[in-house]
CSV table of C-alpha atoms and ligand atoms in Angstrom, one decimal:
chain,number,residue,atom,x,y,z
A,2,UNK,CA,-6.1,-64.0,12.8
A,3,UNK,CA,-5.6,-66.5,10.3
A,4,UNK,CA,-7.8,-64.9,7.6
A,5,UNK,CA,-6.4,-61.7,7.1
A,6,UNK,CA,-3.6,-61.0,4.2
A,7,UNK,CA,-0.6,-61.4,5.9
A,8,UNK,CA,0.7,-58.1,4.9
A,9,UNK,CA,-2.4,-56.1,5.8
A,10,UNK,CA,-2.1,-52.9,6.5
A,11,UNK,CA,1.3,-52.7,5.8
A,12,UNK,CA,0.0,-50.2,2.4
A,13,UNK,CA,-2.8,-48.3,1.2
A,14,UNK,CA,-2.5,-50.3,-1.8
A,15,UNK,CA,-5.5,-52.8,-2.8
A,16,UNK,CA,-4.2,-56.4,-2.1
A,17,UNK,CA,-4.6,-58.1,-5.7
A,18,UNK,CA,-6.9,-60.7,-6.6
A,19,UNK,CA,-3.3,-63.2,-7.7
A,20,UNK,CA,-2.0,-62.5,-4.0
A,21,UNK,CA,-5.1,-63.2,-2.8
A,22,UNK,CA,-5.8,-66.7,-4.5
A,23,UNK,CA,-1.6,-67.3,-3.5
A,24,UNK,CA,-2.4,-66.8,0.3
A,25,UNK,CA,-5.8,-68.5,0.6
A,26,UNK,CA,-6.5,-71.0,-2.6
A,27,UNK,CA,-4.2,-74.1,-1.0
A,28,UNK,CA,-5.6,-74.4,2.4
A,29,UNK,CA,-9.5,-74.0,0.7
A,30,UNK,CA,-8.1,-77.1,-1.2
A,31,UNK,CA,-8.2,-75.3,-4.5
A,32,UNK,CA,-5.4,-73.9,-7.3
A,33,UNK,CA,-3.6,-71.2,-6.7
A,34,UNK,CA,-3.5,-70.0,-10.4
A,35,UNK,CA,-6.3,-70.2,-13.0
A,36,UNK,CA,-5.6,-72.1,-16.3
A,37,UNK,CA,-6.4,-70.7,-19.6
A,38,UNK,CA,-9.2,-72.2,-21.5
A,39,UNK,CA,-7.6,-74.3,-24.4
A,40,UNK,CA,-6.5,-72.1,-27.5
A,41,UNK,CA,-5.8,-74.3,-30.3
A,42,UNK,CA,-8.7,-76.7,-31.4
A,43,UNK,CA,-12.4,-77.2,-32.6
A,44,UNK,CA,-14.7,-75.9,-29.9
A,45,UNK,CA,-15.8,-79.3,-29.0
A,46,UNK,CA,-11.9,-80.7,-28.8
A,47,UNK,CA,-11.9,-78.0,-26.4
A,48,UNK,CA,-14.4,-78.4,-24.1
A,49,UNK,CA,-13.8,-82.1,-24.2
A,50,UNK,CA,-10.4,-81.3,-22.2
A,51,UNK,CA,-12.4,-80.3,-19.6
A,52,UNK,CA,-16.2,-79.8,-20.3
A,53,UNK,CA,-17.2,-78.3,-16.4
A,54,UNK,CA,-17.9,-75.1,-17.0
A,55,UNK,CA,-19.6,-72.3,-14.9
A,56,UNK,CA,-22.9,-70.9,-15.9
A,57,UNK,CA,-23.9,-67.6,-16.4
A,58,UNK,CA,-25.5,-66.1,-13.0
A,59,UNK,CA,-27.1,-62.7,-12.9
A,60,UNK,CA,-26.1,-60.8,-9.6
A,61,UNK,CA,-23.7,-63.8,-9.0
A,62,UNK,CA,-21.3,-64.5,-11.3
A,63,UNK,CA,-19.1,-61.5,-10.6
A,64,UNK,CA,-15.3,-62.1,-11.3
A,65,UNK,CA,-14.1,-63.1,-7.8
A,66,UNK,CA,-17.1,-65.6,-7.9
A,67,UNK,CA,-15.0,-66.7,-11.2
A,68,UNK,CA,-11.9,-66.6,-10.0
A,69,UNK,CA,-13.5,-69.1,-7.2
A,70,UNK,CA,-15.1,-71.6,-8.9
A,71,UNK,CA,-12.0,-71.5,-11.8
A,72,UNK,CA,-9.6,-71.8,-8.7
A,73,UNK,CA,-11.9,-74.9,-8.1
A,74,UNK,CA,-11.5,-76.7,-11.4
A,75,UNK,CA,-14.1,-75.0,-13.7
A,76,UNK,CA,-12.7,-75.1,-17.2
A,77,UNK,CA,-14.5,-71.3,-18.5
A,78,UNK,CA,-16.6,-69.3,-16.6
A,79,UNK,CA,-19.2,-67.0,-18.1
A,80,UNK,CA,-20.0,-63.3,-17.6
A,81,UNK,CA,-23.3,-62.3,-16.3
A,82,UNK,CA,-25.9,-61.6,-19.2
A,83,UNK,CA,-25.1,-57.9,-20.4
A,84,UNK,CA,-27.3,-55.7,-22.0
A,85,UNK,CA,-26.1,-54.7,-25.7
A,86,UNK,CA,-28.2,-52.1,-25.5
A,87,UNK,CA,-26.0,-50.9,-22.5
A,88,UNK,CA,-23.0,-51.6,-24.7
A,89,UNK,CA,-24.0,-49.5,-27.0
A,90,UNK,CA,-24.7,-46.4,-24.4
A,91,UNK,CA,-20.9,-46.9,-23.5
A,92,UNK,CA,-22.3,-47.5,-19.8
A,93,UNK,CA,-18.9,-48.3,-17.7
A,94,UNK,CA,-21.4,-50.4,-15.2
A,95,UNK,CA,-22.0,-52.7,-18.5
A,96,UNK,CA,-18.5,-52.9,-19.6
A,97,UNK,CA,-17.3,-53.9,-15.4
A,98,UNK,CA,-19.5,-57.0,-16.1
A,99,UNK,CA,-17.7,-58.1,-19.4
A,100,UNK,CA,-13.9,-57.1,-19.0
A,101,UNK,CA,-12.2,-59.9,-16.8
A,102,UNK,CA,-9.9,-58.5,-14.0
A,103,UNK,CA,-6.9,-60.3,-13.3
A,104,UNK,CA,-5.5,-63.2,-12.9
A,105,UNK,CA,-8.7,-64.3,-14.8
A,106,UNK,CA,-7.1,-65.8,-18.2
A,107,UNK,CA,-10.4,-65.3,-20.7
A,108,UNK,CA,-13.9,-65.4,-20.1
A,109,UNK,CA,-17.3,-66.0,-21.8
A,110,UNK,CA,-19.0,-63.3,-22.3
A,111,UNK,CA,-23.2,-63.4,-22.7
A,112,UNK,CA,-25.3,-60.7,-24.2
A,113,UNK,CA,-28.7,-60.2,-23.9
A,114,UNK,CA,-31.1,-58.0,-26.1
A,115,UNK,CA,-33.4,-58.3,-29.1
A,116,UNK,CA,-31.7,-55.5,-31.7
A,117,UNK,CA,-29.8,-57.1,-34.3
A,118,UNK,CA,-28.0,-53.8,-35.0
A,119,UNK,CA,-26.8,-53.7,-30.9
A,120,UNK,CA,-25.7,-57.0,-31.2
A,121,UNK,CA,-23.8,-56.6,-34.2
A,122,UNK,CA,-21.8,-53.7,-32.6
A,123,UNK,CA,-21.6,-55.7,-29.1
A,124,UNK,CA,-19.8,-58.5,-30.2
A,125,UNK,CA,-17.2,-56.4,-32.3
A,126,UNK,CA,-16.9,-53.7,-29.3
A,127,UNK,CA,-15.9,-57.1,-26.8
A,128,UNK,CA,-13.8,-58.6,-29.1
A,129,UNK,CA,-12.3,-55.5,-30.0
A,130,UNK,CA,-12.0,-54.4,-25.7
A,131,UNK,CA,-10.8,-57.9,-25.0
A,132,UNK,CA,-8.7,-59.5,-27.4
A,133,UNK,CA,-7.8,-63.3,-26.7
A,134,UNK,CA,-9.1,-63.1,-23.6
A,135,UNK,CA,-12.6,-63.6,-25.1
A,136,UNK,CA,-13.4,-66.9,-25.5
A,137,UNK,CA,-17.2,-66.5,-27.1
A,138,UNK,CA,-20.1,-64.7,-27.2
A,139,UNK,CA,-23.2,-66.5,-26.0
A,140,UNK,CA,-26.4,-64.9,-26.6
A,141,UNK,CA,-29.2,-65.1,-24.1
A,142,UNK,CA,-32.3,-67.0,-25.3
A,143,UNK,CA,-33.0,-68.2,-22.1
A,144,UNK,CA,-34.1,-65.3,-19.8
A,145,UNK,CA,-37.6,-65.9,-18.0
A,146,UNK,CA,-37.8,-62.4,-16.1
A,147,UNK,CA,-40.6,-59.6,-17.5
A,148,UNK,CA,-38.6,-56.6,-17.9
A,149,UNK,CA,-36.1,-58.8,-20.1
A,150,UNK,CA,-38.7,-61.1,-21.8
A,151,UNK,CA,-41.3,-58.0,-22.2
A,152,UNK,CA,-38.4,-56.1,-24.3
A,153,UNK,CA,-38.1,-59.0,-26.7
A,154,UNK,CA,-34.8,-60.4,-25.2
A,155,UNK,CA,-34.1,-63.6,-23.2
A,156,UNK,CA,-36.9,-66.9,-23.6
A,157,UNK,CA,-38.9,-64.4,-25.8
A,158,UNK,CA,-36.8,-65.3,-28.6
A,159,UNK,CA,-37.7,-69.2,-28.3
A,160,UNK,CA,-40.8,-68.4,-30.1
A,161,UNK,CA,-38.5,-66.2,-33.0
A,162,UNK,CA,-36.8,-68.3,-34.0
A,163,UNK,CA,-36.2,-66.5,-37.5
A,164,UNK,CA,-35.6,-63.2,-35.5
A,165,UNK,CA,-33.2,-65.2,-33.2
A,166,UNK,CA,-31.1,-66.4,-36.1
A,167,UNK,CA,-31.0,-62.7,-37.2
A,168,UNK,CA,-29.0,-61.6,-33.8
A,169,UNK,CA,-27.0,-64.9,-34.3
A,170,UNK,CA,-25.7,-63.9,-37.8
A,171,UNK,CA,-25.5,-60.5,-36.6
A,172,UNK,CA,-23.1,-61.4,-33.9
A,173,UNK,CA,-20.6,-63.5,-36.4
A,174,UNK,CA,-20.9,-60.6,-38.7
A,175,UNK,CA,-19.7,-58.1,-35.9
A,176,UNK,CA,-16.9,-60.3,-34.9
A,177,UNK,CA,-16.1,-60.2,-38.7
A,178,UNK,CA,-16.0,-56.6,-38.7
A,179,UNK,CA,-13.0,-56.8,-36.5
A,180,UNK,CA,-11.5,-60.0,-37.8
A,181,UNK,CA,-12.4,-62.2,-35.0
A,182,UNK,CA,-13.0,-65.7,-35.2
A,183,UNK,CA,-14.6,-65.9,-31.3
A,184,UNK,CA,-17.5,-68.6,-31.4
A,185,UNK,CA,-20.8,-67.4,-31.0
A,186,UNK,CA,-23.1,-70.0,-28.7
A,187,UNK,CA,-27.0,-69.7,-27.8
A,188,UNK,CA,-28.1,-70.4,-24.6
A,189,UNK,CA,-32.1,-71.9,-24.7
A,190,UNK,CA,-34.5,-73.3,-22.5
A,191,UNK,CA,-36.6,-76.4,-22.7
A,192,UNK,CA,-39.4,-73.7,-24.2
A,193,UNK,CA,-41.6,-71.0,-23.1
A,194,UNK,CA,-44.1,-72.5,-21.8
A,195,UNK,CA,-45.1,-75.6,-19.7
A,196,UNK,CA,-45.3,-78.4,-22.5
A,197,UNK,CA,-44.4,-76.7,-25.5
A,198,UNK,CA,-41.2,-77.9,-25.5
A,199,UNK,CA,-39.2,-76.3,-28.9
A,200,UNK,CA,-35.6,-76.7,-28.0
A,201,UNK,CA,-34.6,-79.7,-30.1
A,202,UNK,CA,-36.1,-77.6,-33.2
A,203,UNK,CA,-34.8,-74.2,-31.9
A,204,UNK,CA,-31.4,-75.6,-31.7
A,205,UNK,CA,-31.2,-76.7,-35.3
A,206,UNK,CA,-32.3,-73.5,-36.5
A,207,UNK,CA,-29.2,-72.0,-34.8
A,208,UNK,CA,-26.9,-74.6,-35.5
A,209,UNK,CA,-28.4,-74.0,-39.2
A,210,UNK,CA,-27.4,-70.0,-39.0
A,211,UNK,CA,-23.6,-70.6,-37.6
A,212,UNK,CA,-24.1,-71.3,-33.6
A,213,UNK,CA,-21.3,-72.8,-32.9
A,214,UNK,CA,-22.8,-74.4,-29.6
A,215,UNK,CA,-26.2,-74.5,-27.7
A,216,UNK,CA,-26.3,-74.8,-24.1
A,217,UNK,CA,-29.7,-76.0,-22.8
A,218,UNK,CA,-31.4,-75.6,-19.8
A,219,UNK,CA,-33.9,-78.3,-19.2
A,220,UNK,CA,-36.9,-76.4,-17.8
A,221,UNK,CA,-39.5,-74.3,-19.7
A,222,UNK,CA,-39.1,-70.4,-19.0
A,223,UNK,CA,-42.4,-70.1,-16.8
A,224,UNK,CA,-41.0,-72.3,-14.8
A,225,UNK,CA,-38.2,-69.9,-13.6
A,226,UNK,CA,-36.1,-72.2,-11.5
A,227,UNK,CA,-38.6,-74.7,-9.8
A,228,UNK,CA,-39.4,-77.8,-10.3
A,229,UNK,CA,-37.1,-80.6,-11.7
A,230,UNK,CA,-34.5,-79.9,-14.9
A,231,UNK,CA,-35.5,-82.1,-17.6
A,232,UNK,CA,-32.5,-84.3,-18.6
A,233,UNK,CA,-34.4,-86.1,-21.8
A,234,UNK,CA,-34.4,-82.4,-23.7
A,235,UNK,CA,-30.6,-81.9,-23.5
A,236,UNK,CA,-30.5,-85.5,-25.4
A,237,UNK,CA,-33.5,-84.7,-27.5
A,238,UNK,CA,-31.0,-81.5,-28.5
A,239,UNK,CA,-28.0,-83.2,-28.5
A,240,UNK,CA,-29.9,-85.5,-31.5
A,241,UNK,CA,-30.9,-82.6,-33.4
A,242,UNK,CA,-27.8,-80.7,-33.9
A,243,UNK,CA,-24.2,-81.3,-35.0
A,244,UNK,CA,-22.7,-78.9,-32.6
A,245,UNK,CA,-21.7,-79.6,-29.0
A,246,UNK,CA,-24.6,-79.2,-26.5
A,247,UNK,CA,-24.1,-78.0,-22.9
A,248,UNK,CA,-26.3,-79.2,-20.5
A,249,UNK,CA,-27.7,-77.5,-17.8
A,250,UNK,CA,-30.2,-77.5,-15.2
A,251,UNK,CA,-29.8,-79.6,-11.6
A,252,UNK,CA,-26.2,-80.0,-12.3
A,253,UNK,CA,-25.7,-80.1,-8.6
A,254,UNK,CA,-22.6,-82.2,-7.7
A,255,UNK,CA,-19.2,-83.5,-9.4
A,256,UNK,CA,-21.4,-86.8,-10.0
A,257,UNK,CA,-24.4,-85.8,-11.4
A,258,UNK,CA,-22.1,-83.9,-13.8
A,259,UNK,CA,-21.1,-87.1,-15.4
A,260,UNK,CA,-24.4,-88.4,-14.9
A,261,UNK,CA,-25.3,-86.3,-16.6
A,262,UNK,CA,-23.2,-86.3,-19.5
A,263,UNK,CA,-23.6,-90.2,-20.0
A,264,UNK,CA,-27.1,-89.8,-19.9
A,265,UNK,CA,-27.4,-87.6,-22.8
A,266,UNK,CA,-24.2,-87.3,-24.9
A,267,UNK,CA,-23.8,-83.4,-24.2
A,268,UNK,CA,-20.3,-82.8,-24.7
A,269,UNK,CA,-19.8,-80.2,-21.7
A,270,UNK,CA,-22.2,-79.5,-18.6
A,271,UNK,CA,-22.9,-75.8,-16.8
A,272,UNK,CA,-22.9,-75.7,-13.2
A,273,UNK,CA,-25.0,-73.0,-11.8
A,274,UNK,CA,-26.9,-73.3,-8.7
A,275,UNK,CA,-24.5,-76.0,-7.5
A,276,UNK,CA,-21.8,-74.3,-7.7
A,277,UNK,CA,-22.9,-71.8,-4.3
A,278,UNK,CA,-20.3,-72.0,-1.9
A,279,UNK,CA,-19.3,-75.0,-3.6
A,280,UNK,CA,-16.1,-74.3,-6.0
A,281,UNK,CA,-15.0,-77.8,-5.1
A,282,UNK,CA,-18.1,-79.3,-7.4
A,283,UNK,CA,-15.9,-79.1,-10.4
A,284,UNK,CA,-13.7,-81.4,-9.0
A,285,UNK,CA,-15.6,-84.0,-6.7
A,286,UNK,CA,-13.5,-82.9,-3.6
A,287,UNK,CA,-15.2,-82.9,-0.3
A,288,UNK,CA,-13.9,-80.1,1.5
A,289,UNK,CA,-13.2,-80.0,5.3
A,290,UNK,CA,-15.0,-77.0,7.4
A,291,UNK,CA,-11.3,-75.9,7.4
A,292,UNK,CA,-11.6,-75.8,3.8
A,293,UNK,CA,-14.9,-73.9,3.5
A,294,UNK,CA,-14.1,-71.6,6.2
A,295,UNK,CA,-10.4,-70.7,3.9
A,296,UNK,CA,-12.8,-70.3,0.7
A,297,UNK,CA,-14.9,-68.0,2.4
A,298,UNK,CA,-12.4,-66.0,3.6
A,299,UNK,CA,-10.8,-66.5,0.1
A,300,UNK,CA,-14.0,-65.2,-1.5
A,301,UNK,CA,-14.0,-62.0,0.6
A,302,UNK,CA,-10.7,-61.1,0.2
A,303,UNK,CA,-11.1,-61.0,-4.1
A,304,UNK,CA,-14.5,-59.4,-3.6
A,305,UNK,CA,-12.3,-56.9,-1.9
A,306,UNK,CA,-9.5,-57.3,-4.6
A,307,UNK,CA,-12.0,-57.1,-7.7
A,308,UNK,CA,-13.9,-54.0,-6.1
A,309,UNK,CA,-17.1,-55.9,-5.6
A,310,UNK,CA,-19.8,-54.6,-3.8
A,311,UNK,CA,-19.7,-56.3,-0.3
A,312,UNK,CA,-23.3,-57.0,0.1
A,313,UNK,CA,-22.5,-60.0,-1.8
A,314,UNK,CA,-20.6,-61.2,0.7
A,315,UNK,CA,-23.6,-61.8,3.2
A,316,UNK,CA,-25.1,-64.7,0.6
A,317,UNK,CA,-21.7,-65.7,0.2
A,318,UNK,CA,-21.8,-66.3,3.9
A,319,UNK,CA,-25.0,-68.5,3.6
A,320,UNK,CA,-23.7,-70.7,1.0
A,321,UNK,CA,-20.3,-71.6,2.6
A,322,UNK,CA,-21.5,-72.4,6.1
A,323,UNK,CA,-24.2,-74.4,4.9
A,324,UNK,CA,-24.7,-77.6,6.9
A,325,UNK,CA,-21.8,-76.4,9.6
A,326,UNK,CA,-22.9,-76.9,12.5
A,327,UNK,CA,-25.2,-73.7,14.2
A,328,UNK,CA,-25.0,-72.5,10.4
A,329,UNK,CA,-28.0,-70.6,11.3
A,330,UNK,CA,-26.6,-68.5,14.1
A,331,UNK,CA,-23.8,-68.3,12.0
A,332,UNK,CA,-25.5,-66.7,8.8
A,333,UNK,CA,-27.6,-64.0,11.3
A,334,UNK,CA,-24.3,-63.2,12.6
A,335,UNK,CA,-23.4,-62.2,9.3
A,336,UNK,CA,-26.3,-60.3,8.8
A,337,UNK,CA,-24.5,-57.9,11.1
A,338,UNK,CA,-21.6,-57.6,9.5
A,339,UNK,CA,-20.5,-54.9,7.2
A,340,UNK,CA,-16.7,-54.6,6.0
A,341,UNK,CA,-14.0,-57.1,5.2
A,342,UNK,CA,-13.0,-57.3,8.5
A,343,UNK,CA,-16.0,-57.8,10.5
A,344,UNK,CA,-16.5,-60.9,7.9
A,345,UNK,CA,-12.9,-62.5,8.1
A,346,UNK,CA,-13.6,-61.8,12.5
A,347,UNK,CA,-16.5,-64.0,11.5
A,348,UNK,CA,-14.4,-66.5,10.2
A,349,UNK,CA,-11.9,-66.8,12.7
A,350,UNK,CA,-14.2,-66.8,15.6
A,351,UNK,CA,-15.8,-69.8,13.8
A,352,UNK,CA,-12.2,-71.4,13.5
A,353,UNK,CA,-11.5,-70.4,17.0
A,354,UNK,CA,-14.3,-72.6,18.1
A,355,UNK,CA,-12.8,-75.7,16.8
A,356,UNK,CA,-14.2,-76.4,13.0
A,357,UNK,CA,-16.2,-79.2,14.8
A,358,UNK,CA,-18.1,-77.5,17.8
A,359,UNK,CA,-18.6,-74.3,16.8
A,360,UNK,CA,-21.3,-73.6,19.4
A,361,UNK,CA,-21.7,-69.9,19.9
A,362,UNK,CA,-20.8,-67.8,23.2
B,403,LIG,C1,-29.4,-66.3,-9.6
B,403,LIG,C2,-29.4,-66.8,-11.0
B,403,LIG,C3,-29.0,-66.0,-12.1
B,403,LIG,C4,-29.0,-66.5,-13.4
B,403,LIG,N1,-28.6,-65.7,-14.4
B,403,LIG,C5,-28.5,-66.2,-15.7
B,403,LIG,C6,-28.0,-65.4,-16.7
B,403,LIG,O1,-27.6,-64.2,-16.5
B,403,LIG,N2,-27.9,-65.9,-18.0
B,403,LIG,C7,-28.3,-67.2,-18.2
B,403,LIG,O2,-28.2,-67.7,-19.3
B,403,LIG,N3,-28.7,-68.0,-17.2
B,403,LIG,C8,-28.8,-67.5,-16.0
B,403,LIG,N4,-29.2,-68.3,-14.9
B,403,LIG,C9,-29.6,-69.7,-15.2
B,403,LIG,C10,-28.4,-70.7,-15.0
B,403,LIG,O3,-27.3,-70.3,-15.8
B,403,LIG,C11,-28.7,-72.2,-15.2
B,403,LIG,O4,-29.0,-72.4,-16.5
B,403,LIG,C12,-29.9,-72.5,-14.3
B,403,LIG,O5,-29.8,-72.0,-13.0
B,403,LIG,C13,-30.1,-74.0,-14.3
B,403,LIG,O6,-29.1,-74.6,-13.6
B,403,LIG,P1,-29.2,-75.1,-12.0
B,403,LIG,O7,-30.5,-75.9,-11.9
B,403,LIG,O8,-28.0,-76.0,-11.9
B,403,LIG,O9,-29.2,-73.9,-11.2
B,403,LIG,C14,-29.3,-67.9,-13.6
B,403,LIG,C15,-29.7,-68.7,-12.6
B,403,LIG,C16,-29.7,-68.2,-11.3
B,403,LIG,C17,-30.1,-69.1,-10.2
């Protein structure tokens, strides 16, 4: 059973997220520990070190998914957006999406909302809760769905731009409050709407009212995620403002991350979409099915570790068999699974059938 801990059931005790990555990170062909993001420096010095970074993902980017891709090479990885206005209700589902779990080093945290007030008291409540281990605040201009955009949060703020500079100073104000000096960063789309592309302009405003970066995602918001990112807007934006620019949008291998970045100057890139099952895209590895199948059972094991839920182990699934051979038969097997252990018995049954062949029974 090469997949389980090798202590298992030896204690009642959770197995933690560093034994975890110490047992299972070297044979996925990925780091066993998780380096800090850079301390000392401008933000663009920093991210120059290393500018791969993973994006925020709703429903995705939990912390082992961090712990993954970091293991993988990923220089920061962000939170998933969190509401302020949960924040300031004190709701302890909210703060489980902002507070890193160990051995994460720092994270960036993203907040989404459209009270000024909420996000003044957001950004000093995470600096406060989290010390060094925040490495910015990113507010969420980028958000396509109703019940966000219909609240005044997310891509609805792309057309307010004064009202959006009003949660940007309110955020550096909180972080005063508590004598941080955290960055705060904007994330924006392309624009709202199919061709009425405002980035380039939106970006200056924010860069004008102390955002100390912009990521940009290169489709408008009604396109949700179809169609193709457009690369020319994140060099559009990069021409507008003085700050570094993120890029983001089709980021979907190691090489179209440099492309990407000679194309249009950004100084960093976010992988989002690409990164599924694929924490070897911030280092342009190509793993093994050895390797993959390791991840996986890497990826349980901290989902265990980190007390995720384990339903998001069954996409997990999915993304790390893809292109193995029978995937399909594969992923409905998982469909059937429920616990740890029937997914690491999914594992080694798969490893039992020689990474190669792995016809089923
Ligand atoms: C499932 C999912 C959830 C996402 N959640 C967020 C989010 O919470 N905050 C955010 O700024 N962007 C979010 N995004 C957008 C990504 O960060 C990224 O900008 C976008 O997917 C474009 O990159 P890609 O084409 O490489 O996937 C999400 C994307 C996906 C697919």
């Amino acid at each position: 059973m090469p997949y389980r801990m090798s202590q298992e059931g030896e204690s009642d005790e959770p197995v933690s997220a560093s034994r975890v990555l110490g047992e299972f990170a070297t044979a996925a062909g990925l780091g066993t520990t998780l380096a800090a993001f850079p301390r000392e420096g401008s933000l663009a010095a920093r991210l120059r070190e290393n500018p791969l970074l993973m994006a925020p993902m709703a429903g995705v980017s939990d912390a082992a998914y961090r712990m993954m891709m970091r293991s993988g090479g990923a220089a920061l990885a962000y939170s998933e957006m969190v509401s302020v206005a949960g924040l300031h209700f004190g709701s302890d589902k909210t703060w489980e999406l902002v507070v890193p779990k160990d051995p994460e080093p720092d994270i960036a945290v993203q907040l989404f909302g459209s009270d000024p007030a909420q996000f003044r008291e957001a950004a000093a409540a995470v600096s406060e809760r989290l010390g060094n281990r925040l490495v910015l605040i990113d507010i969420n201009m980028a958000c396509p769905v109703p019940k966000v955009v219909k609240n005044g949060a997310g891509s609805a703020l792309l057309d307010e731009p004064e009202h959006a500079g009003r949660i940007v100073r309110a955020c550096l104000a909180g972080l005063e409050d508590v004598g941080s000096h955290v960055s705060v960063t904007v994330k924006i789309r392309r624009g709202r709407r199919m061709g009425e592309e405002v980035a380039p302009e939106f970006a200056r405003a924010m860069a004008d009212v102390g955002a100390a970066a912009v990521a940009v995602h290169g489709r408008f918001a009604n396109q949700l995620y179809h169609g193709e990112s457009d690369w020319g807007v994140v060099e559009r934006v990069v021409q507008a403002v003085d700050v570094p620019v993120i890029g983001s949008g089709d980021v979907t291998s190691f090489s179209a991350a440099q492309d990407m970045r000679a194309r249009t100057g950004c100084a960093a890139v976010m992988v989002a979409r690409g990164s599924y099952g694929n924490p070897w895209v911030f280092s342009g590895a190509e793993p093994t099915v050895e390797q993959r199948l390791s991840a996986f059972a890497c990826h349980v094991h901290l989902l265990e570790a980190t007390g995720a839920h384990l339903a998001r182990a069954r996409s997990l699934a999915g993304w790390y068999l893809r292109g193995m051979p029978h995937a399909a038969y594969w992923r409905n097997q998982a469909m059937s699974c429920h616990t740890v252990g029937d997914y690491l018995a999914m594992a080694d049954a798969l490893m039992e059938r020689g990474a190669s062949e792995m016809m089923p029974t």
